Amino acid sequence: MSFNLNKSDKSLIISFKQFPDVEILILLFSNVRNSSEIKENLLSSNSSYNYSFINPKNLLNLEQLFSSIYKTLINYKNNEVKSKTLNSEFIFQLSPNKNIFDSIKRFGIAQDLKDLIVLKALNIEEKEIDKTDHSQPNSLQDHYKHILEIVDGDLIEPNDENISKITDLDLIRKNYKLGKEISTDKQILLKELIGVIQLKGY
Amino acid sequence: MSRDLIERKALLLLPHIPLLVVSQGAEAIIFQTSVHPYLPQLTSSDSIYIIKYRPSKPYRHPILDKQITKHRTLNESKLLLKLLSLSNSNDIINDGAVLTPSLIATDIPNGLIWLQFVGHFLNDPDGVNQKNFNNISSLKNYLWSIEKKIPLHIHSNLKEDDIISQSLEKSIISINYKIKNLLTLIGIEIANLHIFDICHGDLTSSNIILQKNSNYILKGINIDIENDTDTDGYLPYLIDFGLSFQSNLIEDKAVDLYLLEKAIISTHPLFANNYYNVWLLNGYKTGYQLKSKKLNNKSYINQHKTIIKRLDLVRLRGRKKSMIG
């Protein structure tokens, strides 16, 4: 896997060995001030909001996110994408829940969410996107700039340390339905979450 | 199907992933790779990951074939996840854990599971550490490496089963209090597995991998164990859940134990009956005792008794239950 963390512009671009063409841009924001505005635009299918908006409170670290991105790409390859767009599929695959609407509610953007991950996959064909629409950004840089225009918040480096400050263990316990006995060993908890993500849908 | 063909199929499913065959069974082939599916390459790049692949079988009907592949791959991954979520720590003794390789990634419809690599490579007789899976730190290889050190004349004495000289007894016990502790621990782990109502289905000394963990000592228990509560720093991991299943039946658990006993007898004929199997079963008993103590529930003791009673029956008739009458 290639992992390019650009410290100066606080962007992360990853790409997996098995899918060498697909590049994924990941940005992390804190103090987001316009979550409800973003959500409204998503609900009205504004085409310039063509990104995955993910609630990072559900994440222990980047590995968990990468695991679900990988699973999404495997499903895409196997023609098993369940939701309408790849953007929503990335969110859906983080959730153990089979209900798409509910998954997006829990793992996507919420009205007064202060922390936010924005994700964009490039060089992967979407089934339902109109390719003649040239007004849309198409390079990584264009997307980067465009996301900064959309999101009113502070860009912070997308690393494990920053994510761990956002992690909400109670929320994870609830959203992953882990019951009362949650392992206090974070390494074991991570393995469990990854296992759940990898077996989602079966 | 030739190995060559299977490897080519695997490469199509795993483009750009270097694959090295570790072993091949009737149903699945095991690869090792240095590449993690979705994490950056570590700079040390010594890492190993395991890929288990169930290729499609050309002699099966394609639709049935897909169902079988999916079903078996899913069954194995689900049990691994179940054991992981039932074990809240790595502590076999105090928390009743069962240690297994963790799930890294799956491609269920294509019969692929990525697993954590456990164990390490033992030195071969010349003291050379070869990264060869023939030298993997399985219980079998570990026991063999120690058995080799026992002088030959003792080996030959052993065959006269009934006369076990004192010197033999001494030499085995003194080298091998560690083995005794280790096998006791494995017995406890198998009890834990059965308490979770999961049967392994293929317990052998090569499906138990020893992982070095210097921090771990057997503590807080009063089981029949030598003073030195050392297991040579090893933690036993159970692998290969391809034939595993969920069951609360006494019969299934007894057969699971019976198969292990048989496997130990055939791979370690000299020490199986008088030592290894005794220690394993002692550990198994301890596992149920620990559980009973922890939950203050005597029924676990009774369960253990019933299973051992059934094991005696299974020994007499073999694992196949008579269908007559």
Coordinates of C-alpha atoms in Angstrom, one line a residue:
Chain A
M1 CA 0.0 0.0 0.0
S2 CA 1.2 3.5 -0.7
F3 CA 0.7 6.0 2.0
N4 CA 1.4 9.6 1.4
L5 CA 0.9 11.9 4.3
N6 CA 1.6 15.4 3.3
K7 CA 2.4 17.2 6.5
S8 CA 2.2 20.7 5.1
D9 CA -1.2 20.6 3.5
K10 CA -2.4 17.9 6.0
S11 CA -3.7 15.6 3.4
L12 CA -3.4 11.8 3.2
I13 CA -3.5 10.0 -0.1
I14 CA -3.5 6.2 0.0
S15 CA -3.6 3.5 -2.6
F16 CA -3.8 -0.3 -2.2
K17 CA -1.5 -2.8 -3.9
Q18 CA -4.4 -4.8 -5.3
F19 CA -6.0 -1.6 -6.7
P20 CA -3.0 0.4 -7.9
D21 CA -5.1 2.8 -10.0
V22 CA -7.4 3.9 -7.3
E23 CA -6.3 6.8 -5.2
I24 CA -8.0 7.8 -2.1
L25 CA -7.8 11.3 -0.6
I26 CA -8.5 11.5 3.2
L27 CA -8.9 14.8 5.1
L28 CA -9.6 15.3 8.8
F29 CA -11.4 18.3 10.2
S30 CA -12.0 19.5 13.7
N31 CA -14.2 22.4 14.9
V32 CA -16.5 22.0 11.9
R33 CA -19.0 24.9 11.9
N34 CA -21.3 24.0 9.0
S35 CA -22.2 20.3 9.5
S36 CA -25.9 20.9 9.1
E37 CA -25.4 22.9 5.9
I38 CA -23.3 20.0 4.5
K39 CA -25.9 17.5 5.5
E40 CA -28.7 19.5 3.8
N41 CA -26.7 19.7 0.6
L42 CA -26.2 15.9 0.8
L43 CA -29.9 15.3 1.3
S44 CA -30.7 17.4 -1.7
S45 CA -28.1 15.5 -3.7
N46 CA -26.0 18.6 -4.5
S47 CA -23.6 17.2 -7.0
S48 CA -20.7 19.3 -5.8
Y49 CA -20.9 17.4 -2.5
N50 CA -19.6 14.3 -4.2
Y51 CA -17.6 13.0 -1.2
S52 CA -17.9 10.6 1.7
F53 CA -18.5 12.5 5.0
I54 CA -17.6 10.2 7.8
N55 CA -18.0 10.6 11.6
P56 CA -14.6 9.9 13.0
K57 CA -16.0 9.3 16.5
N58 CA -16.6 5.7 15.4
L59 CA -12.9 5.1 14.6
L60 CA -10.2 3.8 16.9
N61 CA -7.5 4.6 14.3
L62 CA -6.8 4.8 10.6
E63 CA -6.4 1.0 10.3
Q64 CA -10.1 0.6 11.0
L65 CA -10.9 3.1 8.3
F66 CA -8.5 1.5 5.8
S67 CA -10.0 -1.9 6.5
S68 CA -13.4 -0.7 5.5
I69 CA -12.2 1.1 2.4
Y70 CA -10.4 -2.1 1.4
K71 CA -13.6 -4.1 1.9
T72 CA -15.6 -1.5 -0.2
L73 CA -13.1 -1.9 -3.1
I74 CA -13.3 -5.7 -2.8
N75 CA -17.1 -5.5 -2.9
Y76 CA -16.9 -3.1 -5.8
K77 CA -14.6 -5.6 -7.7
N78 CA -17.1 -8.4 -6.9
N79 CA -20.0 -6.2 -8.1
E80 CA -21.5 -6.3 -4.6
V81 CA -21.9 -2.6 -3.9
K82 CA -25.2 -2.3 -2.0
S83 CA -25.8 1.5 -1.8
K84 CA -26.4 4.0 -4.6
T85 CA -22.9 5.6 -4.8
L86 CA -19.4 4.7 -3.7
N87 CA -19.4 7.6 -1.4
S88 CA -22.2 6.2 0.6
E89 CA -20.8 2.7 0.3
F90 CA -17.6 3.8 2.1
I91 CA -19.8 4.9 5.0
F92 CA -22.0 1.9 4.8
Q93 CA -19.1 -0.6 5.0
L94 CA -17.9 0.9 8.2
S95 CA -21.1 -0.1 9.9
P96 CA -22.1 -3.5 11.0
N97 CA -25.7 -2.7 10.3
K98 CA -27.4 -4.0 7.1
N99 CA -29.7 -1.0 6.9
I100 CA -28.1 1.6 4.7
F101 CA -30.1 4.6 5.9
D102 CA -29.4 3.7 9.5
S103 CA -25.7 3.1 8.8
I104 CA -25.3 6.5 7.2
K105 CA -27.1 8.2 10.1
R106 CA -24.7 6.6 12.6
F107 CA -21.4 6.7 10.6
G108 CA -22.0 9.7 8.3
I109 CA -22.3 13.3 9.0
A110 CA -24.7 14.5 11.7
Q111 CA -26.1 18.0 12.2
D112 CA -23.9 19.4 14.9
L113 CA -20.9 17.1 14.3
K114 CA -17.6 19.0 15.1
D115 CA -15.2 16.4 13.8
L116 CA -15.3 15.1 10.3
I117 CA -13.4 12.9 7.8
V118 CA -13.9 13.7 4.2
L119 CA -12.9 11.0 1.7
K120 CA -12.7 10.8 -2.0
A121 CA -11.8 7.9 -4.2
L122 CA -10.4 8.7 -7.6
N123 CA -9.9 6.7 -10.8
I124 CA -12.7 4.3 -10.0
E125 CA -15.7 4.3 -12.2
E126 CA -19.1 5.1 -10.7
K127 CA -22.1 3.4 -12.2
E128 CA -24.4 6.4 -12.1
I129 CA -22.2 9.4 -12.5
D130 CA -22.6 11.5 -15.6
K131 CA -19.1 11.7 -17.0
T132 CA -19.9 14.6 -19.4
D133 CA -20.2 16.9 -16.4
H134 CA -17.0 18.8 -16.7
S135 CA -17.8 21.3 -14.0
Q136 CA -16.8 18.8 -11.4
P137 CA -13.2 18.8 -10.1
N138 CA -11.2 15.7 -11.2
S139 CA -7.7 16.0 -10.0
L140 CA -6.6 15.3 -6.4
Q141 CA -5.6 19.0 -6.0
D142 CA -8.9 20.2 -7.4
H143 CA -10.8 18.0 -4.9
Y144 CA -8.6 19.1 -2.1
K145 CA -9.3 22.7 -2.8
H146 CA -13.0 22.0 -3.3
I147 CA -13.3 20.2 0.0
L148 CA -11.7 23.1 1.8
E149 CA -14.3 25.4 0.2
I150 CA -17.2 23.1 1.3
V151 CA -16.1 22.4 4.8
D152 CA -15.9 25.3 7.3
G153 CA -13.5 23.8 9.9
D154 CA -9.9 23.4 11.0
L155 CA -7.9 21.0 8.9
I156 CA -5.8 18.7 11.1
E157 CA -3.4 16.0 10.2
P158 CA -5.2 12.7 9.6
N159 CA -3.1 10.5 11.9
D160 CA -3.8 8.0 14.6
E161 CA -3.0 10.4 17.4
N162 CA -5.5 13.0 16.2
I163 CA -8.1 10.3 15.6
S164 CA -7.6 8.8 19.1
K165 CA -8.5 12.2 20.6
I166 CA -11.8 12.1 18.8
T167 CA -12.6 8.4 19.4
D168 CA -15.8 7.8 21.4
L169 CA -15.7 4.4 22.9
D170 CA -19.2 4.5 24.2
L171 CA -20.5 5.3 20.7
I172 CA -18.4 2.5 19.2
R173 CA -19.8 0.1 21.8
K174 CA -23.3 1.2 20.8
N175 CA -22.8 1.3 17.1
Y176 CA -21.0 -2.0 16.8
K177 CA -23.4 -3.6 19.3
L178 CA -20.5 -4.9 21.4
G179 CA -22.5 -5.4 24.6
K180 CA -21.3 -4.6 28.0
E181 CA -18.1 -6.6 28.0
I182 CA -16.0 -4.5 25.8
S183 CA -12.3 -5.4 25.8
T184 CA -10.2 -2.8 27.6
D185 CA -7.3 -4.0 25.4
K186 CA -7.4 -1.6 22.5
Q187 CA -5.5 -3.9 20.2
I188 CA -8.1 -6.7 20.8
L189 CA -11.0 -4.2 20.3
L190 CA -9.4 -3.1 17.0
K191 CA -9.1 -6.7 15.8
E192 CA -12.8 -7.3 16.7
L193 CA -14.0 -4.1 14.9
I194 CA -11.9 -5.1 11.8
G195 CA -13.4 -8.6 11.9
V196 CA -16.9 -7.2 12.1
I197 CA -16.2 -4.9 9.2
Q198 CA -14.7 -7.7 7.1
L199 CA -17.7 -9.9 7.7
K200 CA -20.3 -7.2 7.2
G201 CA -23.2 -8.3 5.1
Y202 CA -22.8 -12.0 5.7
Chain B
M1 CA -6.1 -29.4 -9.7
S2 CA -2.4 -28.7 -10.1
R3 CA -0.8 -26.4 -7.7
D4 CA 0.4 -24.3 -10.7
L5 CA -3.1 -23.6 -11.8
I6 CA -4.3 -22.7 -8.4
E7 CA -1.5 -20.3 -7.9
R8 CA -2.3 -18.6 -11.2
K9 CA -6.0 -18.4 -10.1
A10 CA -4.9 -16.8 -6.8
L11 CA -2.7 -14.3 -8.6
L12 CA -5.7 -13.1 -10.7
L13 CA -7.6 -12.5 -7.5
L14 CA -4.6 -10.9 -5.7
P15 CA -2.8 -8.9 -8.3
H16 CA 0.5 -7.4 -7.3
I17 CA 0.6 -9.5 -4.1
P18 CA 3.7 -11.7 -3.9
L19 CA 2.5 -15.2 -3.0
L20 CA 4.5 -18.1 -1.6
V21 CA 2.9 -21.5 -1.0
V22 CA 3.1 -22.6 2.6
S23 CA 1.0 -25.7 2.4
Q24 CA -1.7 -27.2 0.5
G25 CA -4.6 -29.3 1.7
A26 CA -7.5 -31.0 -0.1
E27 CA -9.7 -27.9 0.2
A28 CA -7.5 -24.9 0.7
I29 CA -4.0 -23.6 -0.1
I30 CA -2.1 -21.4 2.3
F31 CA 0.1 -18.6 1.1
Q32 CA 2.4 -16.3 2.9
T33 CA 3.0 -12.8 1.7
S34 CA 5.0 -9.8 2.9
V35 CA 2.3 -7.4 1.9
H36 CA -0.5 -6.2 4.1
P37 CA -3.8 -5.7 2.2
Y38 CA -4.5 -2.2 3.5
L39 CA -1.6 -1.0 5.7
P40 CA 1.6 0.7 4.7
Q41 CA 4.6 -1.5 4.4
L42 CA 6.6 -1.6 7.6
T43 CA 10.1 -0.3 7.0
S44 CA 11.6 -3.5 8.6
S45 CA 9.6 -5.4 5.9
D46 CA 10.1 -8.7 7.7
S47 CA 6.4 -9.0 8.2
I48 CA 4.5 -12.1 7.2
Y49 CA 0.8 -12.4 6.5
I50 CA -1.2 -15.5 5.8
I51 CA -3.7 -15.9 3.0
K52 CA -6.0 -18.9 3.0
Y53 CA -7.5 -19.6 -0.4
R54 CA -10.2 -22.1 -1.3
P55 CA -10.1 -22.4 -5.0
S56 CA -13.1 -23.3 -7.1
K57 CA -13.2 -27.0 -8.0
P58 CA -13.7 -27.7 -11.7
Y59 CA -15.5 -31.0 -11.0
R60 CA -18.3 -29.3 -9.0
H61 CA -21.4 -27.7 -10.5
P62 CA -20.5 -24.0 -10.8
I63 CA -23.5 -22.8 -8.7
L64 CA -23.0 -25.4 -6.0
D65 CA -19.2 -24.7 -6.1
K66 CA -19.8 -21.0 -5.4
Q67 CA -22.1 -21.9 -2.5
I68 CA -19.7 -24.3 -1.0
T69 CA -16.7 -21.9 -1.2
K70 CA -18.7 -19.1 0.3
H71 CA -20.2 -21.3 3.0
R72 CA -16.9 -22.7 4.2
T73 CA -14.9 -19.5 3.9
L74 CA -17.6 -17.7 5.9
N75 CA -17.9 -20.5 8.5
E76 CA -14.2 -20.3 9.2
S77 CA -14.1 -16.5 9.4
K78 CA -17.2 -16.3 11.5
L79 CA -15.8 -18.7 14.1
L80 CA -12.5 -16.8 14.2
L81 CA -14.4 -13.6 14.8
K82 CA -16.6 -15.3 17.4
L83 CA -13.6 -16.6 19.3
L84 CA -12.0 -13.2 19.2
S85 CA -15.0 -11.4 20.6
L86 CA -15.5 -14.1 23.3
S87 CA -11.9 -13.7 24.4
N88 CA -11.6 -10.3 25.9
S89 CA -7.9 -10.7 26.6
N90 CA -5.0 -12.9 25.8
D91 CA -5.3 -14.7 29.2
I92 CA -6.1 -18.3 28.7
I93 CA -6.2 -19.1 32.4
N94 CA -7.8 -16.1 34.1
D95 CA -10.1 -15.0 31.3
G96 CA -10.9 -18.3 29.6
A97 CA -9.5 -17.0 26.3
V98 CA -8.9 -19.0 23.2
L99 CA -6.0 -17.6 21.1
T100 CA -6.4 -17.6 17.4
P101 CA -4.9 -15.6 14.5
S102 CA -6.9 -12.5 13.9
L103 CA -8.8 -11.8 10.7
I104 CA -7.2 -9.1 8.6
A105 CA -9.4 -9.2 5.5
T106 CA -11.8 -11.4 3.5
D107 CA -13.0 -11.8 0.0
I108 CA -15.7 -14.3 0.8
P109 CA -17.2 -15.0 -2.6
N110 CA -13.7 -15.8 -3.9
G111 CA -12.7 -18.0 -1.0
L112 CA -10.0 -15.7 0.4
I113 CA -9.1 -15.0 4.1
W114 CA -6.2 -12.9 5.2
L115 CA -4.9 -13.9 8.6
Q116 CA -2.4 -12.7 11.1
F117 CA 0.8 -14.8 11.1
V118 CA 1.5 -16.4 14.5
G119 CA 4.5 -18.3 15.6
H120 CA 8.1 -18.1 14.4
F121 CA 10.6 -20.3 12.8
L122 CA 12.5 -22.8 14.9
N123 CA 16.2 -23.4 14.4
D124 CA 16.9 -26.6 12.4
P125 CA 19.3 -29.2 13.9
D126 CA 22.4 -27.3 12.7
G127 CA 21.2 -24.3 14.7
V128 CA 20.3 -22.4 11.5
N129 CA 17.2 -20.4 11.5
Q130 CA 15.6 -20.9 8.2
K131 CA 12.4 -19.1 7.3
N132 CA 10.8 -22.3 6.3
F133 CA 7.3 -23.3 7.3
N134 CA 8.6 -26.8 7.8
N135 CA 10.3 -25.2 10.8
I136 CA 7.3 -23.3 12.1
S137 CA 6.9 -23.3 15.8
S138 CA 4.0 -25.7 15.8
L139 CA 3.5 -27.9 18.9
K140 CA 4.6 -30.8 16.7
N141 CA 7.9 -29.3 15.6
Y142 CA 8.6 -28.0 19.1
L143 CA 8.0 -31.4 20.7
W144 CA 10.0 -33.1 18.0
S145 CA 12.9 -30.8 18.6
I146 CA 12.9 -31.7 22.3
E147 CA 12.3 -35.4 21.7
K148 CA 15.4 -35.5 19.5
K149 CA 17.5 -34.4 22.4
I150 CA 16.5 -37.4 24.5
P151 CA 19.3 -40.0 24.2
L152 CA 18.6 -42.9 21.9
H153 CA 19.0 -45.7 24.5
I154 CA 16.1 -44.1 26.3
H155 CA 14.0 -44.1 23.2
S156 CA 14.6 -47.8 22.8
N157 CA 13.8 -48.5 26.4
L158 CA 10.6 -46.7 25.9
K159 CA 9.3 -49.3 23.5
E160 CA 9.1 -51.8 26.3
D161 CA 6.2 -49.8 27.5
D162 CA 5.8 -51.4 30.9
I163 CA 9.4 -51.0 32.1
I164 CA 10.1 -47.3 32.3
S165 CA 13.4 -46.9 33.9
Q166 CA 13.8 -44.3 36.6
S167 CA 16.5 -42.6 34.6
L168 CA 14.1 -42.2 31.7
E169 CA 11.4 -40.8 34.0
K170 CA 13.9 -38.4 35.4
S171 CA 15.2 -37.2 32.1
I172 CA 11.8 -36.6 30.6
I173 CA 10.5 -34.8 33.6
S174 CA 13.5 -32.7 34.1
I175 CA 13.8 -31.5 30.6
N176 CA 10.1 -31.3 30.2
Y177 CA 8.4 -29.7 33.1
K178 CA 8.0 -27.0 30.5
I179 CA 6.3 -29.4 28.1
K180 CA 4.0 -30.4 30.9
N181 CA 3.1 -26.8 31.7
L182 CA 2.6 -26.1 28.0
L183 CA 0.4 -29.1 27.4
T184 CA -1.6 -28.3 30.5
L185 CA -2.1 -24.8 29.2
I186 CA -3.2 -26.2 25.8
G187 CA -5.6 -28.5 27.6
I188 CA -7.1 -25.5 29.4
E189 CA -7.4 -23.6 26.1
I190 CA -9.3 -26.5 24.5
A191 CA -11.6 -26.6 27.5
N192 CA -12.2 -22.9 26.9
L193 CA -13.0 -23.6 23.3
H194 CA -15.5 -26.3 24.3
I195 CA -17.0 -24.1 27.0
F196 CA -17.8 -21.6 24.2
D197 CA -19.6 -24.5 22.4
I198 CA -17.1 -24.6 19.5
C199 CA -15.5 -27.8 18.4
H200 CA -12.3 -27.5 16.4
G201 CA -12.8 -30.6 14.3
D202 CA -9.1 -31.1 13.4
L203 CA -7.1 -30.8 16.6
T204 CA -3.5 -32.0 15.9
S205 CA -0.1 -30.9 17.2
S206 CA 0.5 -29.1 13.9
N207 CA -2.7 -27.0 14.3
I208 CA -1.4 -25.6 17.5
I209 CA 1.2 -22.9 17.0
L210 CA 3.4 -21.6 19.7
Q211 CA 4.0 -17.9 19.9
K212 CA 6.8 -16.6 22.0
N213 CA 5.6 -14.3 24.6
S214 CA 8.1 -13.7 27.3
N215 CA 5.7 -11.7 29.5
Y216 CA 3.4 -14.6 30.1
I217 CA 3.6 -16.9 33.0
L218 CA 1.0 -19.2 34.5
K219 CA -0.1 -17.3 37.5
G220 CA -2.9 -17.2 40.0
I221 CA -3.9 -20.8 39.7
N222 CA -3.3 -23.8 41.8
I223 CA -3.2 -26.5 39.2
D224 CA -1.0 -29.6 39.1
I225 CA 2.0 -27.9 37.7
E226 CA 5.7 -28.0 38.5
N227 CA 7.1 -25.3 40.7
D228 CA 8.5 -23.5 37.8
T229 CA 5.4 -22.1 36.1
D230 CA 7.2 -21.6 32.9
T231 CA 6.0 -22.7 29.5
D232 CA 9.2 -21.8 27.8
G233 CA 7.6 -18.4 27.2
Y234 CA 5.1 -19.8 24.8
L235 CA 1.5 -19.1 24.2
P236 CA -0.5 -21.7 22.2
Y237 CA -2.6 -20.4 19.3
L238 CA -5.2 -22.6 17.7
I239 CA -5.2 -22.5 13.9
D240 CA -7.1 -23.9 11.0
F241 CA -10.8 -23.7 11.8
G242 CA -11.8 -25.1 8.4
L243 CA -13.5 -28.0 9.9
S244 CA -14.8 -26.3 13.0
F245 CA -18.4 -25.9 14.0
Q246 CA -20.6 -24.8 16.8
S247 CA -22.0 -27.5 19.0
N248 CA -23.0 -28.1 22.6
L249 CA -23.2 -31.8 22.2
I250 CA -21.2 -34.0 24.6
E251 CA -20.5 -36.4 21.7
D252 CA -18.9 -33.7 19.5
K253 CA -16.6 -32.5 22.3
A254 CA -15.6 -36.1 23.2
V255 CA -14.8 -36.8 19.5
D256 CA -12.8 -33.6 19.3
L257 CA -10.7 -34.8 22.2
Y258 CA -10.5 -38.3 20.8
L259 CA -9.1 -37.0 17.5
L260 CA -6.5 -35.0 19.3
E261 CA -5.5 -38.0 21.3
K262 CA -5.2 -40.1 18.1
A263 CA -3.2 -37.3 16.4
I264 CA -0.8 -37.1 19.4
I265 CA -0.3 -40.9 19.4
S266 CA 0.6 -40.9 15.7
T267 CA 3.0 -38.0 15.8
H268 CA 4.5 -38.6 19.2
P269 CA 4.1 -42.4 19.7
L270 CA 6.7 -42.7 22.5
F271 CA 5.4 -40.1 24.8
A272 CA 1.7 -39.8 23.9
N273 CA 0.1 -42.3 26.2
N274 CA 2.1 -41.9 29.4
Y275 CA 2.8 -38.2 29.2
Y276 CA 1.4 -35.9 26.5
N277 CA -2.2 -37.0 26.5
V278 CA -2.3 -37.3 30.3
W279 CA -1.1 -33.7 30.6
L280 CA -3.5 -32.4 27.9
L281 CA -6.5 -34.1 29.6
N282 CA -5.4 -32.8 33.0
G283 CA -5.3 -29.3 31.5
Y284 CA -8.7 -29.9 30.0
K285 CA -10.1 -30.8 33.4
T286 CA -8.4 -27.8 34.9
G287 CA -10.1 -25.6 32.3
Y288 CA -13.5 -26.7 33.5
Q289 CA -12.5 -26.4 37.1
L290 CA -11.4 -22.8 36.6
K291 CA -14.6 -21.9 34.8
S292 CA -16.7 -23.6 37.6
K293 CA -14.7 -21.7 40.2
K294 CA -15.0 -18.4 38.4
L295 CA -18.8 -18.6 38.0
N296 CA -19.3 -20.5 41.2
N297 CA -21.2 -23.0 39.1
K298 CA -20.7 -26.8 39.7
S299 CA -22.4 -27.7 36.4
Y300 CA -19.1 -27.2 34.6
I301 CA -17.5 -30.0 36.7
N302 CA -20.4 -32.3 35.8
Q303 CA -20.1 -31.3 32.1
H304 CA -16.4 -32.3 32.2
K305 CA -17.2 -35.6 33.8
T306 CA -19.8 -36.4 31.1
I307 CA -17.5 -35.5 28.3
I308 CA -14.7 -37.7 29.7
K309 CA -17.1 -40.6 30.2
R310 CA -18.2 -40.2 26.6
L311 CA -14.5 -40.1 25.6
D312 CA -14.0 -43.5 27.1
L313 CA -16.9 -44.8 25.0
V314 CA -15.6 -43.1 21.9
R315 CA -12.2 -44.7 22.4
L316 CA -13.8 -48.1 22.3
R317 CA -15.8 -47.5 19.2
G318 CA -13.9 -44.9 17.2
R319 CA -15.3 -41.6 16.2
K320 CA -18.1 -42.8 14.0
K321 CA -21.2 -43.4 16.0
S322 CA -22.9 -46.7 15.2
M323 CA -26.1 -46.0 13.3
I324 CA -27.5 -49.5 14.0
G325 CA -30.2 -49.6 16.6

